[in-house]
Coordinates of C-alpha atoms and ligand atoms in Angstrom, one line a residue:
X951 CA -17.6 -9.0 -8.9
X952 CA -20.1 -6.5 -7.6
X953 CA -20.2 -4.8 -4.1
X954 CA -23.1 -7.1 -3.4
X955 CA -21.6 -10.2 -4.0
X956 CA -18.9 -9.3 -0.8
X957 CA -22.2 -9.3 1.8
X958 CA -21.6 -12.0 3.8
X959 CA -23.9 -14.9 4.4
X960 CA -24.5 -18.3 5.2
X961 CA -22.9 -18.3 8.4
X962 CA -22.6 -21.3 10.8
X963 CA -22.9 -20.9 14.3
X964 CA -20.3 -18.3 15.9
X965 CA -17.5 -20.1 18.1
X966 CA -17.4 -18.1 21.7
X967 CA -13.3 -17.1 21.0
X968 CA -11.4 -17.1 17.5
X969 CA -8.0 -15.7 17.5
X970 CA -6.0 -15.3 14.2
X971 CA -2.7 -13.8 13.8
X972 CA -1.7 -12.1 10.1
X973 CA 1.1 -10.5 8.8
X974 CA 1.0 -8.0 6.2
X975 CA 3.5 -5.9 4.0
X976 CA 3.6 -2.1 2.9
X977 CA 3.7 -1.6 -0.8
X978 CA 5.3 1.0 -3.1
X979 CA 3.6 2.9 -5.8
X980 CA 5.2 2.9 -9.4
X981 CA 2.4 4.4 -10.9
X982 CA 0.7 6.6 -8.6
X983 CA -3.2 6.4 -6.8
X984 CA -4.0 10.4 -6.2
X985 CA -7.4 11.7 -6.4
X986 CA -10.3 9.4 -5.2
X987 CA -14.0 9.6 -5.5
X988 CA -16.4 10.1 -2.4
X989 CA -16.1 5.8 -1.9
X990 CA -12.5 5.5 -2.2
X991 CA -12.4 4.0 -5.6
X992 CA -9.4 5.7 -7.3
X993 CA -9.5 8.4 -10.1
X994 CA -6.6 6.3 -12.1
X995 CA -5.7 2.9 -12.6
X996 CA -2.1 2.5 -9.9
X997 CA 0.1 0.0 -10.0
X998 CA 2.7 -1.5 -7.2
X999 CA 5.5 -3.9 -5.9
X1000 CA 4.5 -6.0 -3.0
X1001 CA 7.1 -5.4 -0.5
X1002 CA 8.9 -8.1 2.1
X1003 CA 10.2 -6.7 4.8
X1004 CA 8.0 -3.5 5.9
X1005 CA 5.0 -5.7 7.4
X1006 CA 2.3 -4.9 9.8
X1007 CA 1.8 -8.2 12.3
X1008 CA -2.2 -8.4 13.2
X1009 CA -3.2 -10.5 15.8
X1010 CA -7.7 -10.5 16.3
X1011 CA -8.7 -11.6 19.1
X1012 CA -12.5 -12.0 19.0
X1013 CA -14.8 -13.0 22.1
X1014 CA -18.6 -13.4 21.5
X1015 CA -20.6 -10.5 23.2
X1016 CA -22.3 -12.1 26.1
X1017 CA -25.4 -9.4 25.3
X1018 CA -26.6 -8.7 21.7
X1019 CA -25.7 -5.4 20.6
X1020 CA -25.5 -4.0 16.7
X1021 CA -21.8 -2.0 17.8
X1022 CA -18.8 -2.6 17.1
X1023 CA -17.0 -3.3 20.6
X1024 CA -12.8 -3.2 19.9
X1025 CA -9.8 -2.2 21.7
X1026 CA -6.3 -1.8 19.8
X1027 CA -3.0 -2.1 21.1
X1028 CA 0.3 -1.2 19.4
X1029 CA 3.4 -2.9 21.0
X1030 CA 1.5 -3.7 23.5
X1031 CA 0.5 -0.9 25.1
X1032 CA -3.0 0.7 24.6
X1033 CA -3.3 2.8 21.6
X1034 CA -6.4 4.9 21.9
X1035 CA -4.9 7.3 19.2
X1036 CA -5.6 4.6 16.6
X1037 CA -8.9 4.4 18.2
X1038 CA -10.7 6.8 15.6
X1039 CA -9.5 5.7 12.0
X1040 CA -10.3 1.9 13.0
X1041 CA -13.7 3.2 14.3
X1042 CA -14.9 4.1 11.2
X1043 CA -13.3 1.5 9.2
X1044 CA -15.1 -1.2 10.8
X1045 CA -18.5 1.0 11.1
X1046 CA -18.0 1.2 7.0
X1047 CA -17.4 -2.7 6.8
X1048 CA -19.9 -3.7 8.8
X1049 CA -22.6 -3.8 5.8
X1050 CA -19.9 -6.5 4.7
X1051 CA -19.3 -8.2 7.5
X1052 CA -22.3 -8.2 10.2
X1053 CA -21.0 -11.0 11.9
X1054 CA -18.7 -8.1 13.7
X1055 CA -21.2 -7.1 15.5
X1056 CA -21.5 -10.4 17.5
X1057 CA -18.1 -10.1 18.6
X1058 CA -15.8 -8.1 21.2
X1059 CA -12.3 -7.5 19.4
X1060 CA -9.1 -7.2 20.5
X1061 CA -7.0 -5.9 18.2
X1062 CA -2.8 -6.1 18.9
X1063 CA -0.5 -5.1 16.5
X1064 CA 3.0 -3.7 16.0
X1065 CA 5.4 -3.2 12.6
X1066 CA 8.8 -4.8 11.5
X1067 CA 9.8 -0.8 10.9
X1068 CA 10.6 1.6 13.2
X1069 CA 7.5 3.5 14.4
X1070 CA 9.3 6.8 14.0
X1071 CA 10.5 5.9 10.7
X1072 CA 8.5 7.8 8.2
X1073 CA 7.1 4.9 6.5
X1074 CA 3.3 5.3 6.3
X1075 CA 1.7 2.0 8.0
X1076 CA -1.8 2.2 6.4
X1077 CA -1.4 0.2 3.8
X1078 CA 0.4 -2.8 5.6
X1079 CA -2.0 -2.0 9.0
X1080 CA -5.6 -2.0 7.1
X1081 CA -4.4 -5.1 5.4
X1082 CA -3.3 -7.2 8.2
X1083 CA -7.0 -6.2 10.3
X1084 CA -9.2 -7.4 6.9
X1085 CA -7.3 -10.6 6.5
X1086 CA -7.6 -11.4 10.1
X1087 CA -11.5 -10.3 9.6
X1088 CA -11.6 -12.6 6.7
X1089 CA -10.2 -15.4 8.5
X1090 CA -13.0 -14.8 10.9
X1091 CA -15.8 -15.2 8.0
X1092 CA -14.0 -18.1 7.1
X1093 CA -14.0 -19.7 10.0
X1094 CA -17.9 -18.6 10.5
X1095 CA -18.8 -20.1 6.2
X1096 CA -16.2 -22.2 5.5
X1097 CA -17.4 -22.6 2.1
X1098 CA -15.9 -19.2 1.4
X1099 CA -13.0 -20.3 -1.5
X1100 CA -9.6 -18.8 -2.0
X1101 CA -10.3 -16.5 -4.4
X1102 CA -13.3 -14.8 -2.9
X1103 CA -10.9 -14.5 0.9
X1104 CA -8.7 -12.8 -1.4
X1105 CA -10.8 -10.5 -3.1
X1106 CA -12.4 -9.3 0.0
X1107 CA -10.0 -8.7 2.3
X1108 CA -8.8 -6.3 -0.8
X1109 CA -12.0 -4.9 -0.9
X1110 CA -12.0 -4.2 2.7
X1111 CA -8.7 -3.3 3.0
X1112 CA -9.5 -0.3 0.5
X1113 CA -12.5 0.8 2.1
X1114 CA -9.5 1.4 5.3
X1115 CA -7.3 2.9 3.4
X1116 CA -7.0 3.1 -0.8
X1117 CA -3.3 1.7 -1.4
X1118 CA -3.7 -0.9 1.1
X1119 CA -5.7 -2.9 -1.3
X1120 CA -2.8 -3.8 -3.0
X1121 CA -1.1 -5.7 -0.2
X1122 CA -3.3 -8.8 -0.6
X1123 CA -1.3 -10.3 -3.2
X1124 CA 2.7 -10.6 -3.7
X1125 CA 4.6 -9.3 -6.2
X1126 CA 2.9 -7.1 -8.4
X1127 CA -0.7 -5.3 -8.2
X1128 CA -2.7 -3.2 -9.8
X1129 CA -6.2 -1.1 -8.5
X1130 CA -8.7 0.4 -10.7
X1131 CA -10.2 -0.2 -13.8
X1132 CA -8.4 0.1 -16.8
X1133 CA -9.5 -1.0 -20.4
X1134 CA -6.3 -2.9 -21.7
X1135 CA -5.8 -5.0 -18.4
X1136 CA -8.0 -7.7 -17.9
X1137 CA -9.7 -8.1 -14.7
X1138 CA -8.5 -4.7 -13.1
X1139 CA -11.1 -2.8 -11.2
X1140 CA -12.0 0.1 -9.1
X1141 CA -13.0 -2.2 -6.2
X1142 CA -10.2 -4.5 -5.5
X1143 CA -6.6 -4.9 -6.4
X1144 CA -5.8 -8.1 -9.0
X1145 CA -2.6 -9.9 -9.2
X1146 CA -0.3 -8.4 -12.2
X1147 CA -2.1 -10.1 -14.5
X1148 CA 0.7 -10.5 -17.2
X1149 CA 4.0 -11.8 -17.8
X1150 CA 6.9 -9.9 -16.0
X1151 CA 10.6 -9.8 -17.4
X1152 CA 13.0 -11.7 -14.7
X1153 CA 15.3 -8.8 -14.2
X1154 CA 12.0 -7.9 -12.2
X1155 CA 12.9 -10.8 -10.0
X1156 CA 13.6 -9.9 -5.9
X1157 CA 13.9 -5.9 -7.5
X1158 CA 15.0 -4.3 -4.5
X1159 CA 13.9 -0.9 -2.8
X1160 CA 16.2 1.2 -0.6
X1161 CA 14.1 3.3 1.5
X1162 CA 16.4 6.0 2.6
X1163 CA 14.6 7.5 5.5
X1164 CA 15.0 11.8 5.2
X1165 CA 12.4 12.6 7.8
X1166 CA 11.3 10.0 10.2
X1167 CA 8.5 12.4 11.0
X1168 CA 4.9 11.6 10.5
X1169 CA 3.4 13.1 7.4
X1170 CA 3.0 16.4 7.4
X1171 CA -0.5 16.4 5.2
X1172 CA -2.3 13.2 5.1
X1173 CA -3.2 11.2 2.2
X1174 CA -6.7 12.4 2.5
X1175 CA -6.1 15.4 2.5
X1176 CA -4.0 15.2 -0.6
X1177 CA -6.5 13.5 -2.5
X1178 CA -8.7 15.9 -2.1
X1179 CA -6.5 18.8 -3.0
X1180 CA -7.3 16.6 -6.3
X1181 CA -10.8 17.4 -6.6
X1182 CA -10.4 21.0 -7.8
X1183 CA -7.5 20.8 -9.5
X1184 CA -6.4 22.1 -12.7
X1185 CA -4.2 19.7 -13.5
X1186 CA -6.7 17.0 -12.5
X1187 CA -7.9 16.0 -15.9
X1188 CA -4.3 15.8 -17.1
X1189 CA -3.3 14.0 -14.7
X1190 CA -5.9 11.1 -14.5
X1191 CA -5.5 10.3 -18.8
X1192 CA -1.3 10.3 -18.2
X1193 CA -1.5 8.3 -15.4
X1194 CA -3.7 5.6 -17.6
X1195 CA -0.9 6.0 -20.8
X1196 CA 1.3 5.4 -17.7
X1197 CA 0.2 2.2 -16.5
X1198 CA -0.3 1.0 -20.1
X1199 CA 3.5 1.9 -21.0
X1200 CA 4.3 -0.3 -18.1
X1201 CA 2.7 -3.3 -19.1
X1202 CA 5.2 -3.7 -22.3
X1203 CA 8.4 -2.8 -20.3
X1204 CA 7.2 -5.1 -17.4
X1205 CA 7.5 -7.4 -20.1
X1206 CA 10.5 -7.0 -22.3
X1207 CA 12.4 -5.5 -19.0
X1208 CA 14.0 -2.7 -20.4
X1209 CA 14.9 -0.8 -17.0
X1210 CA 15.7 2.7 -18.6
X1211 CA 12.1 3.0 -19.9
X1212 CA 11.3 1.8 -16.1
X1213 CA 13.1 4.0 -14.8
X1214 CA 11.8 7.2 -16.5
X1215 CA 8.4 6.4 -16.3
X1216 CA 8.5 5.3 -12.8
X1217 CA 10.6 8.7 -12.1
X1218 CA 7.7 11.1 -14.1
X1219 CA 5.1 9.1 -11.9
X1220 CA 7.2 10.1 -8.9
X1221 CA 7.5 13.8 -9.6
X1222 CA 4.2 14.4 -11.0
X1223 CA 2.6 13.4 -7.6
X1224 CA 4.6 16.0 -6.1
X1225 CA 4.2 18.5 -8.8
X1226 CA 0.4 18.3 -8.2
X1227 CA 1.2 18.9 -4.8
X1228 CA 3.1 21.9 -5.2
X1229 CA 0.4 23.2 -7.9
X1230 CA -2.5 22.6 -5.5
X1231 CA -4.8 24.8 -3.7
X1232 CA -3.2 25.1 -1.1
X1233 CA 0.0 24.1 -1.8
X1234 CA 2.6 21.7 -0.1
X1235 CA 6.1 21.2 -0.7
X1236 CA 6.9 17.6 1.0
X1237 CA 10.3 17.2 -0.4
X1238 CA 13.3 18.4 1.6
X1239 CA 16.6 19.4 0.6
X1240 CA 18.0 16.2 1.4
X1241 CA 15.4 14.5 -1.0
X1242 CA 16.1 16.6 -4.0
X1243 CA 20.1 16.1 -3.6
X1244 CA 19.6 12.3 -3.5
X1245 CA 17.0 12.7 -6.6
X1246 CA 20.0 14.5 -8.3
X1247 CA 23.0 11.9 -7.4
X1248 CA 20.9 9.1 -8.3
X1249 CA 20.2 10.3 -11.7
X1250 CA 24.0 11.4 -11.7
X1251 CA 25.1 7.4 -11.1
X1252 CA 22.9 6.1 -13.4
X1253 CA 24.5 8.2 -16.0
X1254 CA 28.4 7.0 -15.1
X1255 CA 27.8 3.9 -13.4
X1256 CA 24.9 2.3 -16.3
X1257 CA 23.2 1.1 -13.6
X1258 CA 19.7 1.3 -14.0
X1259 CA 18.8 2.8 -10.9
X1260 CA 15.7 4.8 -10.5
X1261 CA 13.6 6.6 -7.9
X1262 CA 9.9 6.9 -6.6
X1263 CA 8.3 8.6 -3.7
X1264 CA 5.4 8.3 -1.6
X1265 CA 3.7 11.7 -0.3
X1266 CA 6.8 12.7 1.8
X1267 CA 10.7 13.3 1.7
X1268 CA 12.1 9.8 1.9
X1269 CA 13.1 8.5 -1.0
X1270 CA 12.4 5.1 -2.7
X1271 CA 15.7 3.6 -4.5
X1272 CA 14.7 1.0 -6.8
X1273 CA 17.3 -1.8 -8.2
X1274 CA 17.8 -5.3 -9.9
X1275 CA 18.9 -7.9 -7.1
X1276 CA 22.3 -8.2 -9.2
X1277 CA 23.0 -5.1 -8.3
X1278 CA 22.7 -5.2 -4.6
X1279 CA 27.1 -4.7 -3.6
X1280 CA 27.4 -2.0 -6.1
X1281 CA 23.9 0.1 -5.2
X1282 CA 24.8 -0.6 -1.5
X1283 CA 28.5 0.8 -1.7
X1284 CA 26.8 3.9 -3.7
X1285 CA 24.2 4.2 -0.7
X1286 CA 26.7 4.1 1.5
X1287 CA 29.2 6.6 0.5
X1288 CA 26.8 9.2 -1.4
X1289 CA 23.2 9.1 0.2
X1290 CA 23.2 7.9 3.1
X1291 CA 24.5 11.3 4.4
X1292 CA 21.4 13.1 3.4
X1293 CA 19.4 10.3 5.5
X1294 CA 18.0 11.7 8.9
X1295 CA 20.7 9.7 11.7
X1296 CA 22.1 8.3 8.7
X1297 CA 19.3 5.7 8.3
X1298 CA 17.8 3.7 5.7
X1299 CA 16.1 0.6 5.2
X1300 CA 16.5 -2.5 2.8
X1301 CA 13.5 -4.0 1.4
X1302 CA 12.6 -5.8 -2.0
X1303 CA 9.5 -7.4 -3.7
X1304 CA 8.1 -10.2 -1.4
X1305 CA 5.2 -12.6 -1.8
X1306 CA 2.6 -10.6 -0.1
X1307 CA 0.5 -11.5 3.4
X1308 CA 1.6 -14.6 5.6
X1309 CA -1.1 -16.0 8.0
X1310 CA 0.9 -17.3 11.1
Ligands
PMV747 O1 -3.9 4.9 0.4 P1 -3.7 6.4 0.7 O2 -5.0 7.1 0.8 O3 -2.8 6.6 1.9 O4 -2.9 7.0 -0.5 C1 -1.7 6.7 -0.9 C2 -1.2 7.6 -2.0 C3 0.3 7.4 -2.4 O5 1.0 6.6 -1.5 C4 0.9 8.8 -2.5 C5 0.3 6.8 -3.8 C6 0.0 5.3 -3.9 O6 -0.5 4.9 -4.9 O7 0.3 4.6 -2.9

C-alpha cells in the first residue's frame, strides 16, 4: 500500500462526542531498528516479540470544535494529572498525521493515559504510548467511514504509529512483527509493520522476557538522537547489510526452533547496537556495570545449566532476559539468586509474548 492510499475519505457526518479507550503493549527488538531516514522509515529491516504485560492504556476523548479551526486542539493527562511535558512530542505527532487524518482537526481531544509499568521504571513508553493514541485515532475514522475494513484499521494505525515513534509500529499486531522492507519476506515494508508472516516453531510459544530493571532512570540519549549518530557513521554501511543477513537467519530458526542459533544471533543484534554506540561520533556508553555482569552470568548459566537462555537490550542498561515458558521455575530461581542483585532496588519485571492491542 502506498502513503496515499492511508488519506482518509469518505467520511460521514462527525458525531458531537466519541470516546474510545485502547490498550497497547511495548515490544522488544531481536533484530534491531537503528538508523532511520529523514521520514522515519528504517535503514534495516527489525524484527520483534509483541509483549503482554508492559501496555500503555489510551483513552480519546474527542468533542466536536464548536468553531471551525484547521488546529489540532488536545490536552494529555498521565495518571490523571495534567501532563504538559508530553505536550511537545504529541504536538508534532498529530501536526505530521493530520495529512492522514483531517478529520482531527474538527475535534477537541482529550487525551488520558497511564502504563501497567512503573513510570520510573526505565522501560521506554513510546512504543506502547504512540500505539495506543493511533488505534484510538483509528477507531475515530472508523466510527466517522465505517466502511474502513480490518485490515486497512490495522495497517494505519501502524502507519501512524511510526510516524510517532519508529518501533511503535510494531505494536499493532501480537506475537511477532517485522518493519521494513526486505526482499525474502513477503509483504514487509518500510511503512508499516506486518504480522510474522511465516511459520514459527512452538518452543516460541508464551517465550518469556525478564526485564531486569538496572537504571530506572530515563534514557540518558534519546532514540533520536541515536539514530542519527547513524547517519555519519563508519560502521553504518556494515551494519545495515548484517542486520538484513540477520533477520534472514531468523526466519529458518524461527522455524525449526533451535534456540542456541536464537540465542547468538539475538545476542550479536544486542551488542552491535551498543557497539555502534560506543563507536559513534560522539560516543555513549549506556551499559552499566551491573548490565555487563548480568550479560556475563547469563552466558555462564547457559553454559552449565543448557538452558537456552539469551539476552537483548534496548538503548539503555536494563537487560532483556529471554526464555521458553517451560523454563519459567528454573530461570526464575536463577533470577533470583544471581541477578536480581545487580537490579536497581532489586527489581525486575515479568513479561512474555502477548497477542498485541486490546480495545476496551
Ligand atoms: O522507536 P525508537 O525511535 O524509539 O527507536 C527504538 C530503537 C531500539 O529500541 C533501540 C531498537 C528497536 O528496534 O526497538
Amino acid at each position: 500500500m502506498s502513503e496515499k492510499s492511508f488519506i482518509a475519505k469518505n467520511f460521514k457526518k462527525f458525531p458531537n462526542q466519541f470516546d474510545i479507550t485502547w490498550s497497547s503493549p511495548s515490544n522488544i527488538a531481536l533484530v534491531k531498528y537503528w538508523g532511520k531516514n529523514k521520514d522515519q522509515t528504517p535503514k534495516n529491516t527489525s524484527i520483534s516479540f509483541t509483549l503482554n504485560n508492559s501496555r500503555t492504556i489510551t483513552k480519546v476523548e474527542f468533542s466536536k470544535k464548536t468553531k471551525s479551526s484547521s488546529d489540532i486542539i488536545f490536552d494529555v493527562y498521565y495518571e490523571n494529572s495534567k501532563m504538559d511535558s508530553f505536550r511537545e512530542k504529541i504536538h508534532i505527532f498529530l501536526n505530521k498525521i493530520l495529512k492522514y487524518c483531517s478529520y482531527l482537526s474538527e475535534y477537541n481531544l482529550k487525551i488520558l493515559t497511564n502504563n501497567t509499568f512503573p513510570h520510573s521504571s526505565g522501560i521506554a513508553s513510546s512504543a506502547s504510548g504512540m500505539s495506543a493514541l493511533a488505534l484510538c485515532i483509528m477507531s475515530l475514522e472508523k466510527k466517522l467511514n465505517p466502511a474502513v475494513e480490518n485490515d486497512y484499521f490495522n495497517k494505519k494505525a501502524s502507519f501512524l504509529s511510526r510516524i510517532g515513534s519508529g518501533s511503535a509500529c510494531r505494536s499493532i499486531y501480537g506475537g511477532i512483527n517485522v518493519w521494513g522492507e526486505h526482499e525474502k519476506i513477503e509483504g514487509s515494508t518500510d511503512l508499516y509493520s506486518i504480522k510474522y508472516p511465516y511459520d514459527v516453531s512452538d518452543k516460541f510459544k508464551d517465550y518469556n522476557d525478564a526485564i531486569l530493571l538496572v537504571d530506572k532512570k530515563a534514557k540518558q540519549v534519546s532514540s533520536s538522537d541515536g539514530h542519527e549518530l547513524m547517519n555519519n557513521h563508519i560502521y553504518a554501511d556494515s551494519r545495515y547489510e548484517i542486520a538484513q543477513k540477520n533477520a534472514y537467519k531468523l526466519k529458518s530458526i524461527l522455524k525449526n526452533g533451535d534456540l542456541y542459533s536464537f540465542a547468538n544471533i539475538i545476542e550479536q543484534e544486542a551488542m552491535m547496537l551498543h557497539a555502534l554506540m560506543m563507536t559513534g561520533n560522539p560516543s555513549y556508553v549506556l551499559v552499566k556495570p551491573e548490565t555487563l555482569d548480568i550479560i556475563n552470568r547469563i552466558k555462564k548459566y547457559r553454559e552449565t545449566s543448557k538452558i537456552p537462555v539469551c539476552f537483548t537490550l534496548d538503548a539503555g542498561a536494563n537487560v532483556h532476559l529471554l526464555f521458553p515458558k517451560e523454563d519459567m521455575d528454573q530461570v526464575e530461581l536463577f533470577i533470583e539468586s544471581e541477578l536480581k542483585k545487580f537490579c536497581k532496588d532489586n527489581s525486575y519485571i515479568i513479561d512474555k509474548i502477548g497477542s498485541g492491542p486490546i480495545q476496551l
